[in-house]
Coordinates of C-alpha atoms and ligand atoms in Angstrom, one line a residue:
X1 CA -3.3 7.1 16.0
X2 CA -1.3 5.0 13.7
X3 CA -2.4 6.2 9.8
X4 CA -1.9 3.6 7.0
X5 CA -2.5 4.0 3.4
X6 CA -3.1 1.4 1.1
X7 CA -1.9 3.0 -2.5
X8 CA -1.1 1.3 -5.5
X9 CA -1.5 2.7 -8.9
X10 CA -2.1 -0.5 -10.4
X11 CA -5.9 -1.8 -9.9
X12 CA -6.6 -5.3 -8.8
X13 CA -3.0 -5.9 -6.5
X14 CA -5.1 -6.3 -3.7
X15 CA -5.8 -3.1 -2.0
X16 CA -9.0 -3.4 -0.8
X17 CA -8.5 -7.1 0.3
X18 CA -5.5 -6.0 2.3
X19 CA -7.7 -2.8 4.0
X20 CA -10.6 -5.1 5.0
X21 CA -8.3 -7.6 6.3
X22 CA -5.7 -5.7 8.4
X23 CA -8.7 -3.4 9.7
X24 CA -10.6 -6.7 10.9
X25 CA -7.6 -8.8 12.3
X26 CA -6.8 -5.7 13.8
X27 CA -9.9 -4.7 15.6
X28 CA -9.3 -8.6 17.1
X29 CA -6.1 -7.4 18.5
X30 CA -8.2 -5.1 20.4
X31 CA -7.3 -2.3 18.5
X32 CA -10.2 0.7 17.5
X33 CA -9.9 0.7 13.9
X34 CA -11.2 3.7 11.1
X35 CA -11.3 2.1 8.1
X36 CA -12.2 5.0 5.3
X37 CA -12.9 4.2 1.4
X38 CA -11.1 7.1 -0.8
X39 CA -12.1 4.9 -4.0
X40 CA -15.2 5.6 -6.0
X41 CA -15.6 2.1 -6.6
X42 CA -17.1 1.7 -2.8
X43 CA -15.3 -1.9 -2.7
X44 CA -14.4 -1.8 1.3
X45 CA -18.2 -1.5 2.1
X46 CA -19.1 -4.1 -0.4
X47 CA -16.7 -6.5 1.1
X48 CA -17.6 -6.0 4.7
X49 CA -21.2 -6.6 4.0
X50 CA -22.7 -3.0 3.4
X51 CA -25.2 -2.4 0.7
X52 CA -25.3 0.6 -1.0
X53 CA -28.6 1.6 0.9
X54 CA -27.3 0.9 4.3
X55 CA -24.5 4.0 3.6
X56 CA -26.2 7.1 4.6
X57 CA -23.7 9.4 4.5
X58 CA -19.6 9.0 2.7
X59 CA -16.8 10.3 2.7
X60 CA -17.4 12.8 -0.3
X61 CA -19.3 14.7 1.6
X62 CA -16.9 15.0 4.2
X63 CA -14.1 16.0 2.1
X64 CA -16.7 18.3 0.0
X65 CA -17.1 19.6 3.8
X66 CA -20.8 19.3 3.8
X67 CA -20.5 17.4 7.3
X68 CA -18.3 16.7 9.6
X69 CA -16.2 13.5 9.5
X70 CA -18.1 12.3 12.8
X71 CA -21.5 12.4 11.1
X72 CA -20.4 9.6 8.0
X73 CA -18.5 7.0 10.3
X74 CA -20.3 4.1 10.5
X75 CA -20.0 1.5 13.4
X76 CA -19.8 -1.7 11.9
X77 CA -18.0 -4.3 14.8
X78 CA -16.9 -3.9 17.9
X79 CA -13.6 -2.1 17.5
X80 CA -14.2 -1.9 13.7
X81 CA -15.9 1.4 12.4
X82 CA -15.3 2.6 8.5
X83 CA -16.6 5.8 6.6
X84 CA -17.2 4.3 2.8
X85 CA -17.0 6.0 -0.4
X86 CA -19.3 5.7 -3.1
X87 CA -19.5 6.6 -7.3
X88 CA -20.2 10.7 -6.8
X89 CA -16.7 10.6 -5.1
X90 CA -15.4 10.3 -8.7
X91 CA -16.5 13.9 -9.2
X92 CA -14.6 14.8 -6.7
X93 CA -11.4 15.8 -8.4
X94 CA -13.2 17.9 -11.6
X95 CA -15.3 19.9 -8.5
X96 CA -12.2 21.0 -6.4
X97 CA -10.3 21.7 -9.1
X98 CA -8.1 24.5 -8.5
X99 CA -9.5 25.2 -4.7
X100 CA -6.6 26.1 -2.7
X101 CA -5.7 23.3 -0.2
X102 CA -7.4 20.3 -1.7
X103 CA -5.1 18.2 -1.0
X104 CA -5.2 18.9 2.5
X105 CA -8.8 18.0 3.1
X106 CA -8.9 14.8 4.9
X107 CA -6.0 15.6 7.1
X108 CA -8.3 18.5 8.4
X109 CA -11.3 16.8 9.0
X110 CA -9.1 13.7 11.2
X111 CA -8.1 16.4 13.5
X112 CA -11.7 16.4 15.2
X113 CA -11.7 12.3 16.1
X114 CA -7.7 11.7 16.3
X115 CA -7.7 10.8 19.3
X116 CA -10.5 8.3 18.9
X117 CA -8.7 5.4 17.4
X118 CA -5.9 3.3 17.6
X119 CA -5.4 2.9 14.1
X120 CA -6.6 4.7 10.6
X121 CA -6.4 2.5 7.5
X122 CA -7.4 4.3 4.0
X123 CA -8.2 2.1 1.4
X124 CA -7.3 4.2 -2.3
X125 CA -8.4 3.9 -6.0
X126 CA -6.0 2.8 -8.2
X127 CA -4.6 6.3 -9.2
X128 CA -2.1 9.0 -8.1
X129 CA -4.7 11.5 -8.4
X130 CA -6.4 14.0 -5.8
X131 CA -7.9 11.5 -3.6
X132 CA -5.2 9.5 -3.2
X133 CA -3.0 12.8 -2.6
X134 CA -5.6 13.1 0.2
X135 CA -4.8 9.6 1.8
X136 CA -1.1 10.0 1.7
X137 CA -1.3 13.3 3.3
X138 CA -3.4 12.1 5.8
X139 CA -1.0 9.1 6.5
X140 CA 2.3 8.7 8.4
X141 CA 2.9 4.9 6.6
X142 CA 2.2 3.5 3.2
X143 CA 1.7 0.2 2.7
X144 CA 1.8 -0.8 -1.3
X145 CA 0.4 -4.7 -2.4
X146 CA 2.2 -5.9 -4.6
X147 CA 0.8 -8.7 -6.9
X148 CA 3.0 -11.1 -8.9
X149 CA 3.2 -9.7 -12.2
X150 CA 5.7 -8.2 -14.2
X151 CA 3.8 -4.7 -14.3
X152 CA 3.2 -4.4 -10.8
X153 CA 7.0 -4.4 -10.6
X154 CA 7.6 -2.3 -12.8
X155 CA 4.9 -0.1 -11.5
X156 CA 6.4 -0.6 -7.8
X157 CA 9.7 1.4 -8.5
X158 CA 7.7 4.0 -10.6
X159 CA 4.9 4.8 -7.8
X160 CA 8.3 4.8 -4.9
X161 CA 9.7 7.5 -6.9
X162 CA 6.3 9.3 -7.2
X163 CA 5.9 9.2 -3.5
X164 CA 9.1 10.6 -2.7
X165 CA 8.8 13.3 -5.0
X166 CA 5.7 14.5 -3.1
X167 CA 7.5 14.0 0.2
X168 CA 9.7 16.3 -0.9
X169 CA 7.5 19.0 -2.5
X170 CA 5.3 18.7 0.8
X171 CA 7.8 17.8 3.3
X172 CA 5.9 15.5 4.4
X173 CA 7.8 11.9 5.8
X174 CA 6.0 8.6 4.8
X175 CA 7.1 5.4 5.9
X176 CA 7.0 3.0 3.2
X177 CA 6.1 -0.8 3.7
X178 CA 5.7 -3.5 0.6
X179 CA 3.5 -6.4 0.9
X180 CA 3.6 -9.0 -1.6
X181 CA 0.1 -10.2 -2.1
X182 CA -1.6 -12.9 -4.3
X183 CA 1.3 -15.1 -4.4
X184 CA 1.5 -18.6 -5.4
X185 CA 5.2 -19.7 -4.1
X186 CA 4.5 -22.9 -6.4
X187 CA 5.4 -20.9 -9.5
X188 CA 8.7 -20.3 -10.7
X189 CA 7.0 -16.7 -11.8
X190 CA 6.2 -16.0 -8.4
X191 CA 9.5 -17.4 -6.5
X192 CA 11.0 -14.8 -8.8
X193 CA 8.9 -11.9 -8.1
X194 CA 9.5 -12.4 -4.6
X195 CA 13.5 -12.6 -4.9
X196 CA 13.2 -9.5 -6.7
X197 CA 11.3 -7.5 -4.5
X198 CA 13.7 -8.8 -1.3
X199 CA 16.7 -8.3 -3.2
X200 CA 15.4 -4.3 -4.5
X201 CA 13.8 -3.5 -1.5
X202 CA 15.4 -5.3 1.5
X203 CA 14.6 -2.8 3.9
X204 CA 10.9 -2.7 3.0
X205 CA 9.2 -5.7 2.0
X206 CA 7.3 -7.2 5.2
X207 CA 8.3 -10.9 6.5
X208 CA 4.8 -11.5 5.9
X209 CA 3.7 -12.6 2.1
X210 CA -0.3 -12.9 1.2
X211 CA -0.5 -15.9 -0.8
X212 CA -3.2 -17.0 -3.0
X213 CA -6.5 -17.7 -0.9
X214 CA -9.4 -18.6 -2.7
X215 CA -11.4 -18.4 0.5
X216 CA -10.6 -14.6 0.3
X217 CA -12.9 -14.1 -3.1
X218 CA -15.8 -16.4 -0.9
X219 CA -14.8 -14.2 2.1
X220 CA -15.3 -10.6 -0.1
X221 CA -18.5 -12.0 -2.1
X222 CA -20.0 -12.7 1.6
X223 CA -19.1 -9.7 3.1
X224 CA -16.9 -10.8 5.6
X225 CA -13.2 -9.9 6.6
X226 CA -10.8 -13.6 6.4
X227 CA -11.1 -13.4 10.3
X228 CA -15.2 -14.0 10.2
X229 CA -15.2 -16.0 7.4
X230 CA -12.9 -19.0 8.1
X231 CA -10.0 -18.7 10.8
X232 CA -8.6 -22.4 9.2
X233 CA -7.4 -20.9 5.7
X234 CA -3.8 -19.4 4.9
X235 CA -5.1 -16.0 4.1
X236 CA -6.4 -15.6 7.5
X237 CA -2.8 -16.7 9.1
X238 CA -1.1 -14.3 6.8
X239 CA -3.6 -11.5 7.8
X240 CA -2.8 -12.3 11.0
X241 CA 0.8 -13.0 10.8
X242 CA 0.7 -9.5 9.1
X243 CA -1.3 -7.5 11.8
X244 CA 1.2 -9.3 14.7
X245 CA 4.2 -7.2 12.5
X246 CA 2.4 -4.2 12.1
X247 CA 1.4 -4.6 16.2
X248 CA 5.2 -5.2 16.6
X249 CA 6.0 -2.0 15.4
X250 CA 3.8 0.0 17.4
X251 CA 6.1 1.1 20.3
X252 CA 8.9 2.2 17.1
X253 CA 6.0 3.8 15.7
X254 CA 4.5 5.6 18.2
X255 CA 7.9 7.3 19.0
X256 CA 8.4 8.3 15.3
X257 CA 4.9 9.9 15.3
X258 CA 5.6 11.9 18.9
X259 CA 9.0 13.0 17.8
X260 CA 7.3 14.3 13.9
X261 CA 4.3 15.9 16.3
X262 CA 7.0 17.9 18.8
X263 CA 8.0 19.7 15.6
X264 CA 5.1 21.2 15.8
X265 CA 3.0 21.0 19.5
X266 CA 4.6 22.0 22.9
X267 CA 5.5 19.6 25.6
X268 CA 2.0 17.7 26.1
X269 CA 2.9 17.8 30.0
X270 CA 3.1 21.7 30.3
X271 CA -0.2 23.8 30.7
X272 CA 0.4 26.0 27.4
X273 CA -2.4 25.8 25.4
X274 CA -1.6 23.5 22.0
X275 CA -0.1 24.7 18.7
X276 CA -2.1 23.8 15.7
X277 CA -0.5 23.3 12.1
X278 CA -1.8 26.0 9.9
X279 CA -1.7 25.6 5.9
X280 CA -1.4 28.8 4.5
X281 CA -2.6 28.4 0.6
X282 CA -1.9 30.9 -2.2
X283 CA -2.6 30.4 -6.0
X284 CA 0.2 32.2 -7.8
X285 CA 2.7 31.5 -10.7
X286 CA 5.3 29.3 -10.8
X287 CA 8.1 32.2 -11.1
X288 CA 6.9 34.4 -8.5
X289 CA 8.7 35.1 -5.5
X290 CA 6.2 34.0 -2.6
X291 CA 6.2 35.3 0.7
X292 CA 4.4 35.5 4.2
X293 CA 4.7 37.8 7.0
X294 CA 2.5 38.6 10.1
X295 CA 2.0 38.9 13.7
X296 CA 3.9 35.6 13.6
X297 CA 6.8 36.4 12.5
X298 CA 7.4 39.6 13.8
X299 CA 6.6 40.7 10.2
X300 CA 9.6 39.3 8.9
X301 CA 8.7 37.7 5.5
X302 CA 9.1 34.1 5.4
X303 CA 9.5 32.2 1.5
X304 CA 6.4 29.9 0.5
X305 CA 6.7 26.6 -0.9
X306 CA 5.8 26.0 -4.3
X307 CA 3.9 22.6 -3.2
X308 CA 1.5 21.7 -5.5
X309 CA 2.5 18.7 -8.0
X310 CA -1.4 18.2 -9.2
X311 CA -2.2 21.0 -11.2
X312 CA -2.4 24.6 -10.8
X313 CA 0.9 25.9 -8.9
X314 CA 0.3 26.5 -5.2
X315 CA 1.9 28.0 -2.7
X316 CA 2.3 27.0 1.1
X317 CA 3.8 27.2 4.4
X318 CA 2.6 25.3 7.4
X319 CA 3.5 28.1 10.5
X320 CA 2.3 26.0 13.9
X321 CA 0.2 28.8 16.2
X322 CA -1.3 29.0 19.4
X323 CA -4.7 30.1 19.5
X324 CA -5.2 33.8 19.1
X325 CA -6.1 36.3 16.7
X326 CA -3.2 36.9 13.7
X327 CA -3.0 39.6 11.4
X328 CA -1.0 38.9 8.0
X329 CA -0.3 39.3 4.3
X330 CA 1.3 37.9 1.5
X331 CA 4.1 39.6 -0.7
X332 CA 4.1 38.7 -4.3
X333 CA 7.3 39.2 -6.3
X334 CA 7.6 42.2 -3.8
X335 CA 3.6 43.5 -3.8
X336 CA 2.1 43.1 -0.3
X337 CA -1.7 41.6 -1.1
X338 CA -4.3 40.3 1.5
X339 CA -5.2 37.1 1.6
X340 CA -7.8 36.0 -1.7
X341 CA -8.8 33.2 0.6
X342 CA -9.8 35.0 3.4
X343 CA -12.6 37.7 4.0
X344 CA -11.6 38.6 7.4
X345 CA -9.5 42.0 7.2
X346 CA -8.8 45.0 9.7
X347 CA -7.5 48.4 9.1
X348 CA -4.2 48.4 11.1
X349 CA -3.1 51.7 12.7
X350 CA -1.2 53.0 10.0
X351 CA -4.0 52.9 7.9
X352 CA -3.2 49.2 6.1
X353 CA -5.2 46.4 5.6
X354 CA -4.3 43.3 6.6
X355 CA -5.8 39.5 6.7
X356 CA -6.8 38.5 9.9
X357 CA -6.4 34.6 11.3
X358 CA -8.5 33.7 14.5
X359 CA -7.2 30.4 15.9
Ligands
ATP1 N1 -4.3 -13.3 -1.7 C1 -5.3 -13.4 -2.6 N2 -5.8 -14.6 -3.1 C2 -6.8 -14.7 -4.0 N3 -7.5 -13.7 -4.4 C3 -7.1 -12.5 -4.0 C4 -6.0 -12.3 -3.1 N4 -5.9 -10.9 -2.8 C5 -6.9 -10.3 -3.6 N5 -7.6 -11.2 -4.3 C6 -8.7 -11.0 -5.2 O1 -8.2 -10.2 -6.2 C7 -9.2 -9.2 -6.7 C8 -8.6 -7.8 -6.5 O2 -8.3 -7.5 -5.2 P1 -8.7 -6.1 -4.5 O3 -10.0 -5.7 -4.9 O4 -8.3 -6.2 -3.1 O5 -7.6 -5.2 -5.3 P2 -7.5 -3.6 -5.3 O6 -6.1 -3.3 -5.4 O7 -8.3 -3.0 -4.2 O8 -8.3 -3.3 -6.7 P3 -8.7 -1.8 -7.2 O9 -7.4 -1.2 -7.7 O10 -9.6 -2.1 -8.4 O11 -9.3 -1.1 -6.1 C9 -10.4 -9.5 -5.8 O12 -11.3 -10.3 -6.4 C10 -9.8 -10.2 -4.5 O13 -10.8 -11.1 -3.9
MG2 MG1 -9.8 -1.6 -4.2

């Protein structure tokens, strides 16, 4: 499954439009497509024609792991299915603040339908905060609309540099895609914008540019992706024209993704059962020296990560494990602890107590 975020920091640059659109031109390519909604605002269900009463169940209380992802997806099309957000997801940040692994949240509840779809498109609010944390962990690519204004530039390099610096707290690789959206080539303004952003950012900008469509406003207040609305407007070719590039780069893709998941599963031919990524999550300061060892690693201790760039400092390793049963502890600044996190502990024979992991 190809995972694409739609983030931009700035509101209004067209990161809903884009979601709706790609997900429905898309799901014509013949492509199964999981849209979800990590904005509060709810706009994705609005603009595919789903009132507030026909969502039964969103995506807060997935990530607030009241259900399982399965039970809020919604079948919309054929090929098109989306789990939508709603206002209570705006509480979200204030109730998980300070819960170890937060951030981690939707990655966790995509490994029970991965397999399921061809393609995951998130759709974020227009902040850097936890939710969107959650899509960009969730997500291998990141596609950022740009509109044609002087900000969004100027809040293009800023939100680059922001992503990067999480990629490198988290080691975690994003590739980064920028689609000019909104644009009206018959400006001077917007000729400009778009010179810039080849010139700054040859490597990324997409061939494709959005241009200014007022049949997509008719096409959101109807409820209707471009492709159901009116197939003889230029926002529909440029959806299109955009989804043929992104279909282009699937084979590329696809080997990225297989090489990044190798790193961390055996050969999918051989018989051996499947390592999982584990997140182990500690809360502890900033200066402390933060260590794991276990039946992993031969009891070797093994440095943490300081990893989290949201709030209260966090420490983390991802260890990949078979499944089986793992004993292990943490060592603080020298101090072996179990795990806060965990309830789960056994006496081992020498009369310590250790954490205990069952895969
Ligand atoms: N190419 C376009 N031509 C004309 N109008 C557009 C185009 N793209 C987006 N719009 C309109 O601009 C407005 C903002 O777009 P959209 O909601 O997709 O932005 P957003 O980035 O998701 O905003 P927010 O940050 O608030 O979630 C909408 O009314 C949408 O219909
Ligand atoms: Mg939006």
């Amino acid at each position: 499954m190809r995972k694409i975020a739609l983030v931009n920091q700035k509101g209004g640059c067209g990161k809903t439009t884009t979601a709706i659109n790609l997900a429905g031109c898309l799901a014509g390519e013949g492509r199964k497509v999981l849209l979800i909604d990590l904005d509060p605002q709810g706009h994705s269900a609005l603009g595919l024609g789903v009132k507030p009463d026909e969502i039964e169940k969103t995506i807060y209380e997935v990530l607030s792991e009241k259900i399982p992802i399965s039970k809020a997806i919604q079948i919309l099309r054929e090929n098109l299915s989306a789990v939508f957000s709603d206002v209570v997801l705006s509480a979200f940040e204030q109730v998980m603040a300070g819960v170890p692994g937060r951030e981690y949240r939707l990655v966790q509840n995509l490994e029970h339908i991965e397999n399921n779809y061809d393609y995951l498109i998130i759709d974020s609010p227009p902040s850097i905060g936890l939710l969107t944390f959650n899509g960009l962990m969730a997500s291998r690519e990141v596609i950022i609309p740009v509109d044609s204004s002087f900000f969004s530039l100027h809040g293009l390099r800023k939100l680059i540099d922001t992503i990067r610096i999480i990629e490198e707290k988290v080691e975690h690789r994003l590739s980064i895609k920028i689609l000019a959206t909104n644009i009206d080539l018959r400006t001077n303004f917007c000729r400009g914008v778009m010179e810039t952003l080849r010139a700054e950012f040859p490597e990324k900008c997409f061939k494709t540019v959005i241009h200014t469509c007022t049949r997509l406003r008719e096409a959101a207040i109807h409820g209707k992706p471009i492709a159901e609305y009116d197939k003889q407007c230029a926002a529909f070719r440029d959806y299109q024209n955009l989804t043929e590039e992104i279909i282009d780069e699937e084979a590329e893709m696809d080997a990225e993704i297989r090489g990044h998941e190798s790193l961390f599963t055996d050969d999918k031919s051989s018989t051996e059962p499947v390592e999982r990524k584990i997140v182990f999550t500690l809360e502890a300061p900033e200066t402390a020296a933060v260590q794991i060892a276990g039946d992993f690693n031969n009891w070797i201790p093994e440095a943490l990560d300081l990893c989290d760039p949201m709030s209260k400092p966090t420490w983390q390793k991802i260890i990949p494990l078979k499944p089986g049963a793992y004993q292990y502890k943490y060592l603080i600044d020298g101090w072996w602890i179990t795990d806060p996190e965990n309830d789960k502990v056994v006496n081992d024979p020498t009369g310590h107590t250790n954490s205990v992991i069952n895969i």
